PDB file of C-alpha atoms in Angstrom:
ATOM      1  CA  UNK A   1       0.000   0.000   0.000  1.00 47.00           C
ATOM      2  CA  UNK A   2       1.312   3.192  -1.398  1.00 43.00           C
ATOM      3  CA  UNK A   3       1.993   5.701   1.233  1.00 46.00           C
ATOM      4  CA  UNK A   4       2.445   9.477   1.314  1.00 41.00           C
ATOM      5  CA  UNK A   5       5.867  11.329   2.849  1.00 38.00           C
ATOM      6  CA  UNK A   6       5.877  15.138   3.374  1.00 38.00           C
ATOM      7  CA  UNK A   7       9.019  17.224   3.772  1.00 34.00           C
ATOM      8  CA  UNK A   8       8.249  18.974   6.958  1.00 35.00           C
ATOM      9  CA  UNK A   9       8.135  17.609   9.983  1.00 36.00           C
ATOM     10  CA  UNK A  10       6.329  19.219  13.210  1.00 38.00           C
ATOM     11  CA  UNK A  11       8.079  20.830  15.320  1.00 37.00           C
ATOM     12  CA  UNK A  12       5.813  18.179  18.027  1.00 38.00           C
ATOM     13  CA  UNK A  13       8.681  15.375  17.246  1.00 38.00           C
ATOM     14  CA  UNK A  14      11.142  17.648  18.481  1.00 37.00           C
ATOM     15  CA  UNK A  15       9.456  17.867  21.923  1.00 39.00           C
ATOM     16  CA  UNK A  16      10.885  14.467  23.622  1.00 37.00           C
ATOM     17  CA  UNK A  17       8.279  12.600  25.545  1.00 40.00           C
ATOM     18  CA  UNK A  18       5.601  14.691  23.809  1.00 40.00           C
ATOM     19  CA  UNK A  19       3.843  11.703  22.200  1.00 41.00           C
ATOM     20  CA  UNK A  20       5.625   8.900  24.812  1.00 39.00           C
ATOM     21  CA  UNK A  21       6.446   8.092  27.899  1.00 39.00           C
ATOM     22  CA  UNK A  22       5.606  10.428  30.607  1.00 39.00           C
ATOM     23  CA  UNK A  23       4.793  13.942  29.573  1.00 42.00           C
ATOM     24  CA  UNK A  24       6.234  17.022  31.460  1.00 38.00           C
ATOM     25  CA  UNK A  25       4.528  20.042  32.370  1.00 39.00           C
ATOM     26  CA  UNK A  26       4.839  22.113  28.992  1.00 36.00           C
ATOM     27  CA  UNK A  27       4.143  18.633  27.265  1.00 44.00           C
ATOM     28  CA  UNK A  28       0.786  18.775  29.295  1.00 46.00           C
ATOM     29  CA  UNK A  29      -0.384  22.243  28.400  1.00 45.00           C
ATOM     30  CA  UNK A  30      -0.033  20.832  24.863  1.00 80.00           C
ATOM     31  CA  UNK A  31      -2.294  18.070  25.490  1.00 80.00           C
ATOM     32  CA  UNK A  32      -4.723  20.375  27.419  1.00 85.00           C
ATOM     33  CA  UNK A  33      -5.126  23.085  24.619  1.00 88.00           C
ATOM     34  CA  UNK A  34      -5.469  20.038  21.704  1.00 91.00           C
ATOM     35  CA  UNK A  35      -8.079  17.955  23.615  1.00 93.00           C
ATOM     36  CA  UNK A  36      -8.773  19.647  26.836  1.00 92.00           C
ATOM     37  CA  UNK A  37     -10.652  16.784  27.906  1.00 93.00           C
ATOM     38  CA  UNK A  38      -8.200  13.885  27.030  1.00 95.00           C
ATOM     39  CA  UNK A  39     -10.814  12.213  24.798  1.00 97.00           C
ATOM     40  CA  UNK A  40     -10.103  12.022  21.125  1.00 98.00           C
ATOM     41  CA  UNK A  41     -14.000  11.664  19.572  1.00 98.00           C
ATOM     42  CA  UNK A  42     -13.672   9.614  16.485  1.00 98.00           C
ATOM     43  CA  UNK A  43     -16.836   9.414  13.664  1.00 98.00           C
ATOM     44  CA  UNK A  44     -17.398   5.736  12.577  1.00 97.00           C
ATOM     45  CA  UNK A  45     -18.804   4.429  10.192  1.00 93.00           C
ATOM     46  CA  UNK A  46     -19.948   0.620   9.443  1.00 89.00           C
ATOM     47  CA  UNK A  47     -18.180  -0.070   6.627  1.00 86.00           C
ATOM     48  CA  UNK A  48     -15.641  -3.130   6.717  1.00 85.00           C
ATOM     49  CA  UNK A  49     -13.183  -2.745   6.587  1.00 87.00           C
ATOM     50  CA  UNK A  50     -12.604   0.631   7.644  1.00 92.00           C
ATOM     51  CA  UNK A  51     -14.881   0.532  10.525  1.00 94.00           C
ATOM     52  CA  UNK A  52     -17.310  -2.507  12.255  1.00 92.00           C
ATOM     53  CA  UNK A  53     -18.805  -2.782  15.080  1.00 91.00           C
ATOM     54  CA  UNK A  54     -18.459  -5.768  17.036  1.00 88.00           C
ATOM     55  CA  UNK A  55     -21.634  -6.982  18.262  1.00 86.00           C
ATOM     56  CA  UNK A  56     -20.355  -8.856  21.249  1.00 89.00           C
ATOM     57  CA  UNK A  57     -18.104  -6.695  22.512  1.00 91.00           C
ATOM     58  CA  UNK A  58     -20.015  -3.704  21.418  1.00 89.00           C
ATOM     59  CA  UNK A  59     -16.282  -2.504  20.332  1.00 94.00           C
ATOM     60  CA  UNK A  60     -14.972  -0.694  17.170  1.00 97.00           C
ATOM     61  CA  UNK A  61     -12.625  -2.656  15.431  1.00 96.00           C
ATOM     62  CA  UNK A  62     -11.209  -2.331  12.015  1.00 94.00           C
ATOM     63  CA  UNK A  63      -8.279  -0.050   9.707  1.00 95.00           C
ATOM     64  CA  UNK A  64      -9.378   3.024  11.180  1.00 97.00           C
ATOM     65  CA  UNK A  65      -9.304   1.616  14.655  1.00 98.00           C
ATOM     66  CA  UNK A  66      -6.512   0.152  14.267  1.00 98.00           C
ATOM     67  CA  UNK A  67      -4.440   3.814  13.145  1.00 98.00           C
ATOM     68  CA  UNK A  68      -6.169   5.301  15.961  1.00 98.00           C
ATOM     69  CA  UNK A  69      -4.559   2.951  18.347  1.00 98.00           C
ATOM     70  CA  UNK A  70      -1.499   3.936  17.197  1.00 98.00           C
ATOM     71  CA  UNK A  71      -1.980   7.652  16.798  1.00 97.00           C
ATOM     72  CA  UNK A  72      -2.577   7.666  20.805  1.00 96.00           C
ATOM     73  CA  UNK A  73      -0.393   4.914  21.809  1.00 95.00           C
ATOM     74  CA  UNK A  74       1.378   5.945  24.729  1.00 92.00           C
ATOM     75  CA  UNK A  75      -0.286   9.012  25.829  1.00 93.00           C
ATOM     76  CA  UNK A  76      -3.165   9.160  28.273  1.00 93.00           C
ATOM     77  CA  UNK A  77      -6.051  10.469  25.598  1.00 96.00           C
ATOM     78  CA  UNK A  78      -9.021   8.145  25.773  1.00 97.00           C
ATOM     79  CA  UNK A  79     -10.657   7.219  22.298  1.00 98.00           C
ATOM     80  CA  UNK A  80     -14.323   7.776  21.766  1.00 98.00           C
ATOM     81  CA  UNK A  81     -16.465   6.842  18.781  1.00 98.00           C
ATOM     82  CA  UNK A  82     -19.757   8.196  17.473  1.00 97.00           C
ATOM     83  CA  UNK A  83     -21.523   6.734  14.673  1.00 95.00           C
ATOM     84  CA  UNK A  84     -21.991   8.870  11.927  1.00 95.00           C
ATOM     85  CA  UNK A  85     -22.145   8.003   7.882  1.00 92.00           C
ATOM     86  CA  UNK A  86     -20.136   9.373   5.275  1.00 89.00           C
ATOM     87  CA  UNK A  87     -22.638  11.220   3.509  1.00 87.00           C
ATOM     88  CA  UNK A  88     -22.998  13.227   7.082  1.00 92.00           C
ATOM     89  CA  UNK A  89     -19.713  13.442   8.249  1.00 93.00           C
ATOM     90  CA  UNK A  90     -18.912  16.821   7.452  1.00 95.00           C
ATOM     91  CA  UNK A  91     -21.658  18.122   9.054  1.00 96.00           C
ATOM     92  CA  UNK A  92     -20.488  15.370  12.434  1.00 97.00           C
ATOM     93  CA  UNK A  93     -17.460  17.564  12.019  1.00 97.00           C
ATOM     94  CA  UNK A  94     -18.962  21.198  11.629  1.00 97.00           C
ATOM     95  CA  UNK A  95     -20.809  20.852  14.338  1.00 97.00           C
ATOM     96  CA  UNK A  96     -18.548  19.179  16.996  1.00 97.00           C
ATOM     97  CA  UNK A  97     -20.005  16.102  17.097  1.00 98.00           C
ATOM     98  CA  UNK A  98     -16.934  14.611  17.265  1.00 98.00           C
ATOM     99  CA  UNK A  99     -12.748  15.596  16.325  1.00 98.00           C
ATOM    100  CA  UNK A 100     -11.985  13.100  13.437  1.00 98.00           C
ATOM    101  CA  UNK A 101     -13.103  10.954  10.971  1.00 98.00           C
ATOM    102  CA  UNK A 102      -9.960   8.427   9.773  1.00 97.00           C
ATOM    103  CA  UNK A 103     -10.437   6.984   6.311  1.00 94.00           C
ATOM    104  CA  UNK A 104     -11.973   9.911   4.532  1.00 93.00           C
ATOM    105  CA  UNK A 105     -10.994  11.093   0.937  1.00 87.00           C
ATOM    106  CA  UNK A 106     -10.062  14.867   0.566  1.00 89.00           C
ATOM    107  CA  UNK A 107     -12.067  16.116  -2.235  1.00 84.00           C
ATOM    108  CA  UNK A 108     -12.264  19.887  -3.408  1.00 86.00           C
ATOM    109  CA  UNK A 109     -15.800  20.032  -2.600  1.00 85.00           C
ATOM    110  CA  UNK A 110     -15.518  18.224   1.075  1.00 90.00           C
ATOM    111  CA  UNK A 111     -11.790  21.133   1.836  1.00 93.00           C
ATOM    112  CA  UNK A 112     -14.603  24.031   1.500  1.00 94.00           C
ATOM    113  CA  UNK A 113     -16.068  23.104   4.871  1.00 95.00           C
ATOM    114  CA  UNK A 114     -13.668  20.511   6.466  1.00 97.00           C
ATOM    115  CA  UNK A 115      -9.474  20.319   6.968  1.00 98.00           C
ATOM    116  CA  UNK A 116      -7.648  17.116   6.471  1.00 98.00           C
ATOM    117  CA  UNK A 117      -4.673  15.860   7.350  1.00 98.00           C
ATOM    118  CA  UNK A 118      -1.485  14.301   5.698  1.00 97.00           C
ATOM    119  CA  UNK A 119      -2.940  10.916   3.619  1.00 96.00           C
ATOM    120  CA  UNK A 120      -2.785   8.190   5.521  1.00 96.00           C
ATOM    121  CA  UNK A 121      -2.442   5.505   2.553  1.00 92.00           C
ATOM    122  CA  UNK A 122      -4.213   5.035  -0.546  1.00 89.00           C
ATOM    123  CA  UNK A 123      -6.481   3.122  -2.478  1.00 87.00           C
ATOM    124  CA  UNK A 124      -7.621   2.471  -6.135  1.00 89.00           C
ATOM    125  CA  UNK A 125     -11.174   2.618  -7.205  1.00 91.00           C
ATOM    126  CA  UNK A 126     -12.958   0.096  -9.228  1.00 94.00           C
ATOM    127  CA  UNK A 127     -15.883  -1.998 -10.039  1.00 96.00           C
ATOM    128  CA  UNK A 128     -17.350  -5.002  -8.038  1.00 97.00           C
ATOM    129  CA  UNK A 129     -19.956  -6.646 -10.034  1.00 98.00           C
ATOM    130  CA  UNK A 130     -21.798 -10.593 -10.413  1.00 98.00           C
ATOM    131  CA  UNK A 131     -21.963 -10.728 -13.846  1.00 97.00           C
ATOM    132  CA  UNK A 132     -19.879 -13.467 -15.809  1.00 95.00           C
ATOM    133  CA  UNK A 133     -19.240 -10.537 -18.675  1.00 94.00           C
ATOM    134  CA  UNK A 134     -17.011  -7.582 -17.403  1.00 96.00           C
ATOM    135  CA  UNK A 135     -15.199  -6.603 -20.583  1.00 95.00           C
ATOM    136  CA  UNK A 136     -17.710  -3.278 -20.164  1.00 95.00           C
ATOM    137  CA  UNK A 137     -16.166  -2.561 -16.802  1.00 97.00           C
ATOM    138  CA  UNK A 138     -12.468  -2.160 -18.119  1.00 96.00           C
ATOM    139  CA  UNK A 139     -12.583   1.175 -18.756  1.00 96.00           C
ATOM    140  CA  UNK A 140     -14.459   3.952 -17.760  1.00 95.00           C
ATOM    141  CA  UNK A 141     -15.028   5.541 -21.222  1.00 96.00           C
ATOM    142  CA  UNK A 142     -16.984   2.345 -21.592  1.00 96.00           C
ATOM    143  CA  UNK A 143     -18.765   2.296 -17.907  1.00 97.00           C
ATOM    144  CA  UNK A 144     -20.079   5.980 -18.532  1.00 97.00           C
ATOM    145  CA  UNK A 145     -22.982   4.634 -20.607  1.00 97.00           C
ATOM    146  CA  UNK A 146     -26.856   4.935 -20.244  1.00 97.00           C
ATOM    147  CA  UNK A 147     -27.253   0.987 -19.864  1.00 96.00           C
ATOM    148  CA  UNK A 148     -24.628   0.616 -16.847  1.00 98.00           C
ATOM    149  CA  UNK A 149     -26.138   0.498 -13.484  1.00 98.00           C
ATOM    150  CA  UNK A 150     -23.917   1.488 -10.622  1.00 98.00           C
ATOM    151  CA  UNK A 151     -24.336   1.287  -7.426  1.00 98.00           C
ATOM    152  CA  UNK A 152     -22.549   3.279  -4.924  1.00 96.00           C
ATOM    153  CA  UNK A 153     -22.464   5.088  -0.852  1.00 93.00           C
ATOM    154  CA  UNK A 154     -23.942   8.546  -0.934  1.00 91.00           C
ATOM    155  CA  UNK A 155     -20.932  10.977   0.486  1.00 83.00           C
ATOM    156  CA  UNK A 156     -18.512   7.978  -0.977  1.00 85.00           C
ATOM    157  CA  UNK A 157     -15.096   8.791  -2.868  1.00 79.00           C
ATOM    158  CA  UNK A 158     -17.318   6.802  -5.609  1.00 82.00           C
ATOM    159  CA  UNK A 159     -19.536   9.084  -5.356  1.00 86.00           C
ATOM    160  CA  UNK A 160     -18.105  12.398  -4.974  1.00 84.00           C
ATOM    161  CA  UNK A 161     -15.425  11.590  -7.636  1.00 83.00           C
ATOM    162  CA  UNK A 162     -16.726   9.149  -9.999  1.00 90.00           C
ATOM    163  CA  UNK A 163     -19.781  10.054 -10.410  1.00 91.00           C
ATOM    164  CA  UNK A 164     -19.480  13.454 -12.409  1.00 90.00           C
ATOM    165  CA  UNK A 165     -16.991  11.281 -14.717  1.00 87.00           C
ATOM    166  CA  UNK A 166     -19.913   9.091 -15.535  1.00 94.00           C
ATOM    167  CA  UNK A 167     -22.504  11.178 -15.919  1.00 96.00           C
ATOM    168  CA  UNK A 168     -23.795   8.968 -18.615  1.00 97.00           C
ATOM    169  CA  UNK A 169     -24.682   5.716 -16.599  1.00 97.00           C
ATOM    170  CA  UNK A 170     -27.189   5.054 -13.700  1.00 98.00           C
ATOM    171  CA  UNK A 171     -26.015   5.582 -10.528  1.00 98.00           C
ATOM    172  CA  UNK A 172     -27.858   4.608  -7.506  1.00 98.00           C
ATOM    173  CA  UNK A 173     -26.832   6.174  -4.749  1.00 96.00           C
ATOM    174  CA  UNK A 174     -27.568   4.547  -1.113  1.00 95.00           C
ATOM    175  CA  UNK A 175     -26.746   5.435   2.361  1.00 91.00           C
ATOM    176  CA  UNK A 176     -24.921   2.670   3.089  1.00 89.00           C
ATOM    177  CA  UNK A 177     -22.229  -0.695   2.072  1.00 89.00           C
ATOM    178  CA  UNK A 178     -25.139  -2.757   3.204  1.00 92.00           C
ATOM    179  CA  UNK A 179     -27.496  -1.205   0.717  1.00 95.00           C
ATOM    180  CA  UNK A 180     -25.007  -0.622  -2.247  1.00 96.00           C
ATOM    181  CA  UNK A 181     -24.030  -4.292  -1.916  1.00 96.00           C
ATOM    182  CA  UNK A 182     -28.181  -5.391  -1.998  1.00 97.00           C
ATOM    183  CA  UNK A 183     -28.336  -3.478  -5.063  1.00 98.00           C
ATOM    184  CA  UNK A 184     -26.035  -5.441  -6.722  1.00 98.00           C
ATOM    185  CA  UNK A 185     -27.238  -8.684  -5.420  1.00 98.00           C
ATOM    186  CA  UNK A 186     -30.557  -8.069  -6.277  1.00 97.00           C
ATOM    187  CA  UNK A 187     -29.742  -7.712  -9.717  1.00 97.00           C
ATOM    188  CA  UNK A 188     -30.894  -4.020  -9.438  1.00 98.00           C
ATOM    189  CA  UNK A 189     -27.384  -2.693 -10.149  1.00 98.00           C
ATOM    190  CA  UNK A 190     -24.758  -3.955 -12.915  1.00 98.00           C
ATOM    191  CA  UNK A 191     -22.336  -3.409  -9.983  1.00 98.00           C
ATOM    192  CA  UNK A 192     -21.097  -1.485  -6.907  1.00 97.00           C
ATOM    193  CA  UNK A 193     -18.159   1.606  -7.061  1.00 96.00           C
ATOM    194  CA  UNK A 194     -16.017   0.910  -4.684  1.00 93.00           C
ATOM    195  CA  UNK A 195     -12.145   1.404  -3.077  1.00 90.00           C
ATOM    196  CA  UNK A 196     -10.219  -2.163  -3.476  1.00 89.00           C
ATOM    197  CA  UNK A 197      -9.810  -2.467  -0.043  1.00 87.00           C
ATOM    198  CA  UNK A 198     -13.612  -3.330   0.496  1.00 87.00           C
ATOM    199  CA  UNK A 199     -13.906  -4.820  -2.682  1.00 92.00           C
ATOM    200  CA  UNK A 200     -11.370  -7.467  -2.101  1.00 87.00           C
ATOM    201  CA  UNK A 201     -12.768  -8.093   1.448  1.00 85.00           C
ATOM    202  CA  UNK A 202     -16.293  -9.077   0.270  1.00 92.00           C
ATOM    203  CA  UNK A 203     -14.707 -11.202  -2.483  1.00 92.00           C
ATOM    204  CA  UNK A 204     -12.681 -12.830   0.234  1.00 87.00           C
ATOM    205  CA  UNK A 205     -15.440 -13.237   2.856  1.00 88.00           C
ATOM    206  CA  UNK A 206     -18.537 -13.971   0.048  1.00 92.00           C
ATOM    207  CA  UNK A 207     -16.468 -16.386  -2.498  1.00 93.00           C
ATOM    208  CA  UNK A 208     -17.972 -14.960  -5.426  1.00 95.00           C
ATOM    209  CA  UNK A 209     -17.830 -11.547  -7.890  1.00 96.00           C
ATOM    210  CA  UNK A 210     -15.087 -10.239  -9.540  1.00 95.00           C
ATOM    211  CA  UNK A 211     -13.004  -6.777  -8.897  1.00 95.00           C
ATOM    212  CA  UNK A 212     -12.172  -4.812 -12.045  1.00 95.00           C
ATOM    213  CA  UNK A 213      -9.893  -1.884 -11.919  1.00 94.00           C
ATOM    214  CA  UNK A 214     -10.710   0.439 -14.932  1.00 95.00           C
ATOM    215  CA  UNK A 215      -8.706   2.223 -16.664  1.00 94.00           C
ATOM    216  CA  UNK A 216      -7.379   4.733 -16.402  1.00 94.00           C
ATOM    217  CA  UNK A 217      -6.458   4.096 -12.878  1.00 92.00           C
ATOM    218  CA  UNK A 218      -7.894   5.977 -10.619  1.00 89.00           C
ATOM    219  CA  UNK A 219      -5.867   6.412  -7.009  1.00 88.00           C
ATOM    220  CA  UNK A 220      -7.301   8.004  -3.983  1.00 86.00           C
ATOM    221  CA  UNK A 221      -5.379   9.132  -0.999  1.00 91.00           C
ATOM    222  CA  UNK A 222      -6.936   8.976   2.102  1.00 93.00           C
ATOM    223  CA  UNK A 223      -6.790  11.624   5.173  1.00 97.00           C
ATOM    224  CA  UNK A 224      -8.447  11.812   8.354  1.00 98.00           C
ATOM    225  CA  UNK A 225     -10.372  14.796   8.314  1.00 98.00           C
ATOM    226  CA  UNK A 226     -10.981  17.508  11.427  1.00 98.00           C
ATOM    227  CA  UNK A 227     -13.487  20.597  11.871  1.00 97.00           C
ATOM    228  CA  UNK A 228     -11.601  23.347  10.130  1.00 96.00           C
ATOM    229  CA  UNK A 229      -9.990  26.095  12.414  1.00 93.00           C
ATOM    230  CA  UNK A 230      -8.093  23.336  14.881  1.00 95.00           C
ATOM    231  CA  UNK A 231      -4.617  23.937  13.537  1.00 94.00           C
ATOM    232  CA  UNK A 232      -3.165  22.443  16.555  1.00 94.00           C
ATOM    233  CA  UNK A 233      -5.025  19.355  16.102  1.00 96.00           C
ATOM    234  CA  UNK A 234      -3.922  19.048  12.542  1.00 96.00           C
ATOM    235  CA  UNK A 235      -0.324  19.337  13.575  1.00 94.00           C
ATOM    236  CA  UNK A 236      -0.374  16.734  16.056  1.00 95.00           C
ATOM    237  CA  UNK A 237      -1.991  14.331  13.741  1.00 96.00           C
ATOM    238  CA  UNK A 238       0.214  15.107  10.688  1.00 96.00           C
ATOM    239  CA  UNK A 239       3.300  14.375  12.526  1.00 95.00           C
ATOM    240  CA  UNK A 240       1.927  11.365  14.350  1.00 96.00           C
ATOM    241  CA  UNK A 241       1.112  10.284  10.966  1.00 97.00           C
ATOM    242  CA  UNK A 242       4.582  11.189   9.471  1.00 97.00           C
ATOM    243  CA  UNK A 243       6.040   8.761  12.418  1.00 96.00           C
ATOM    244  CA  UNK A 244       3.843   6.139  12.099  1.00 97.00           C
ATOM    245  CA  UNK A 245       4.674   5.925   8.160  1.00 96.00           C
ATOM    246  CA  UNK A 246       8.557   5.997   8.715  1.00 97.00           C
ATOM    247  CA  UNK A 247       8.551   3.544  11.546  1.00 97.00           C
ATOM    248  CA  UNK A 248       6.863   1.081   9.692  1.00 96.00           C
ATOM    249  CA  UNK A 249       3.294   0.686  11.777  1.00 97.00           C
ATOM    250  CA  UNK A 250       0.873   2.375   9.054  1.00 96.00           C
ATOM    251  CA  UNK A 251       2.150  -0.243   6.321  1.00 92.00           C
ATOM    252  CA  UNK A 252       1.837  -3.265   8.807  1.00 95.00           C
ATOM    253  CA  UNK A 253      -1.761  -1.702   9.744  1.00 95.00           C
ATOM    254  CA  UNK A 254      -2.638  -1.616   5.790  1.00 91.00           C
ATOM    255  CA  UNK A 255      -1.241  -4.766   5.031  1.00 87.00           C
ATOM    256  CA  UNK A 256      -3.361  -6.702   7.528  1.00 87.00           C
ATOM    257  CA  UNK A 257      -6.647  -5.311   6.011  1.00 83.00           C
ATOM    258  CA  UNK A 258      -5.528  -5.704   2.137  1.00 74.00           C
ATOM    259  CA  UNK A 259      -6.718  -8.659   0.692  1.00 57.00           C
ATOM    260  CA  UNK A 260      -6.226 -10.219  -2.402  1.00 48.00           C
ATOM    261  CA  UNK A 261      -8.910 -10.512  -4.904  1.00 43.00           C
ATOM    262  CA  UNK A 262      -9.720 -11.912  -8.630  1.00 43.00           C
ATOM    263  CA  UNK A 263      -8.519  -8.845 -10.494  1.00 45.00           C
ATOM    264  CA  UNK A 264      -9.071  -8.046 -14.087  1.00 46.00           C
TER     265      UNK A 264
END
């Protein structure tokens, strides 16, 4: 999994102890004017397998989770999570219903009323569909055509960015993966627009459809995004992020959750 570097890095690292070990005083003023109350609130959203909600444990678990973790790891902030749904989470974030959302595509349209941070990996978007015949799906010249029916999560990167390429097809936009994915079984969609992470994980856990990455490729970085106006916030995630990327954890994080898949 392709990740991002940057060239700066926050003056935070500099700070020893800042993100580990104990904290001293100054460290703690930090803390206290990013999260004043220690709690990091973090939107989720059920969709494997960058959020899901155990039902036993009544715990988040999942990629997003998982980077969490790891964003906090060894400080004393205490991790929170409200369910929200992409097509809302802006509007979570605008109106402080909670501090992050992990997994969330920057898109010109969301940066007019939300900040995001560094990428936190990346993903390719393609096409999940039943049918035995997917030379149609190879291309997206050929998917943006009045007798394709698509599928996809309202507020989605398919959504958001796919859709105005193909204008031309039917899209059928739902508020959820548990809807998109009916659509397609149903036999109401041709197929489902979706990131190749949770493509390949319903191939793996369903034995059956086929992934298709059209061409031309398209690649989506993906941020955690914040309320705008919390610089500090943003710093301290950016160069947690930056840390996690060089010492290795964000790569071992993606690799447990990408799956292989049958792959035109």
């Amino acid at each position: 999994m392709k990740l991002f570097t940057s060239r700066l890095m926050s003056a935070f690292l500099l700070i020893p102890g800042f993100f580990f070990g104990q904290a001293s005083a100054a460290d703690a003023v930090s803390i206290d004017t990013i999260l004043p109350s220690h709690t990091l609130r973090v939107g989720a959203v059920n969709a494997p397998p960058w959020y899901q909600k155990d039902l036993l444990t009544n715990q988040w678990v999942g990629l997003v989770p998982d980077v969490v973790q790891a964003l906090t790891k060894g400080t004393d902030i205490k991790i929170e999570y409200v369910d929200t749904q992409w097509g809302t989470a802006v509007a979570g974030l605008q109106s402080d219903r909670f501090d992050i959302l992990g997994g969330f595509n920057k898109t010109p349209e969301r940066a007019k009323a939300a900040d995001f941070t560094r990428p936190m990996g990346s993903h390719q978007m393609g096409i999940l569909t039943l049918q035995k015949e997917t030379k149609k799906f190879e291309k997206w010249d050929t998917i943006n055509s009045p007798d394709v029916k698509l599928a996809a999560i309202d507020g989605s990167a398919a959504a958001t960015l796919l859709q105005p390429q193909a204008p031309k097809a039917q899209w059928i936009i739902v508020p959820d993966s548990d809807n998109m994915l009916l659509q397609m079984e149903s036999g109401r969609a041709d197929a489902v627009v979706n990131n190749d992470i949770q493509m390949a994980q319903y191939v793996s856990k369903r034995h059956q459809g086929t992934v298709i990455i059209p061409t031309p490729v398209k690649e989506q970085p993906t941020n955690i995004g914040l309320r705008q106006q919390r610089p500090e916030l943003k710093a301290w995630l950016d160069s947690r992020l930056e840390q996690l990327e060089k010492d290795g954890t964000l790569n071992a994080i993606w690799k447990k959750y990408t799956l292989s898949a049958t792959q035109k």
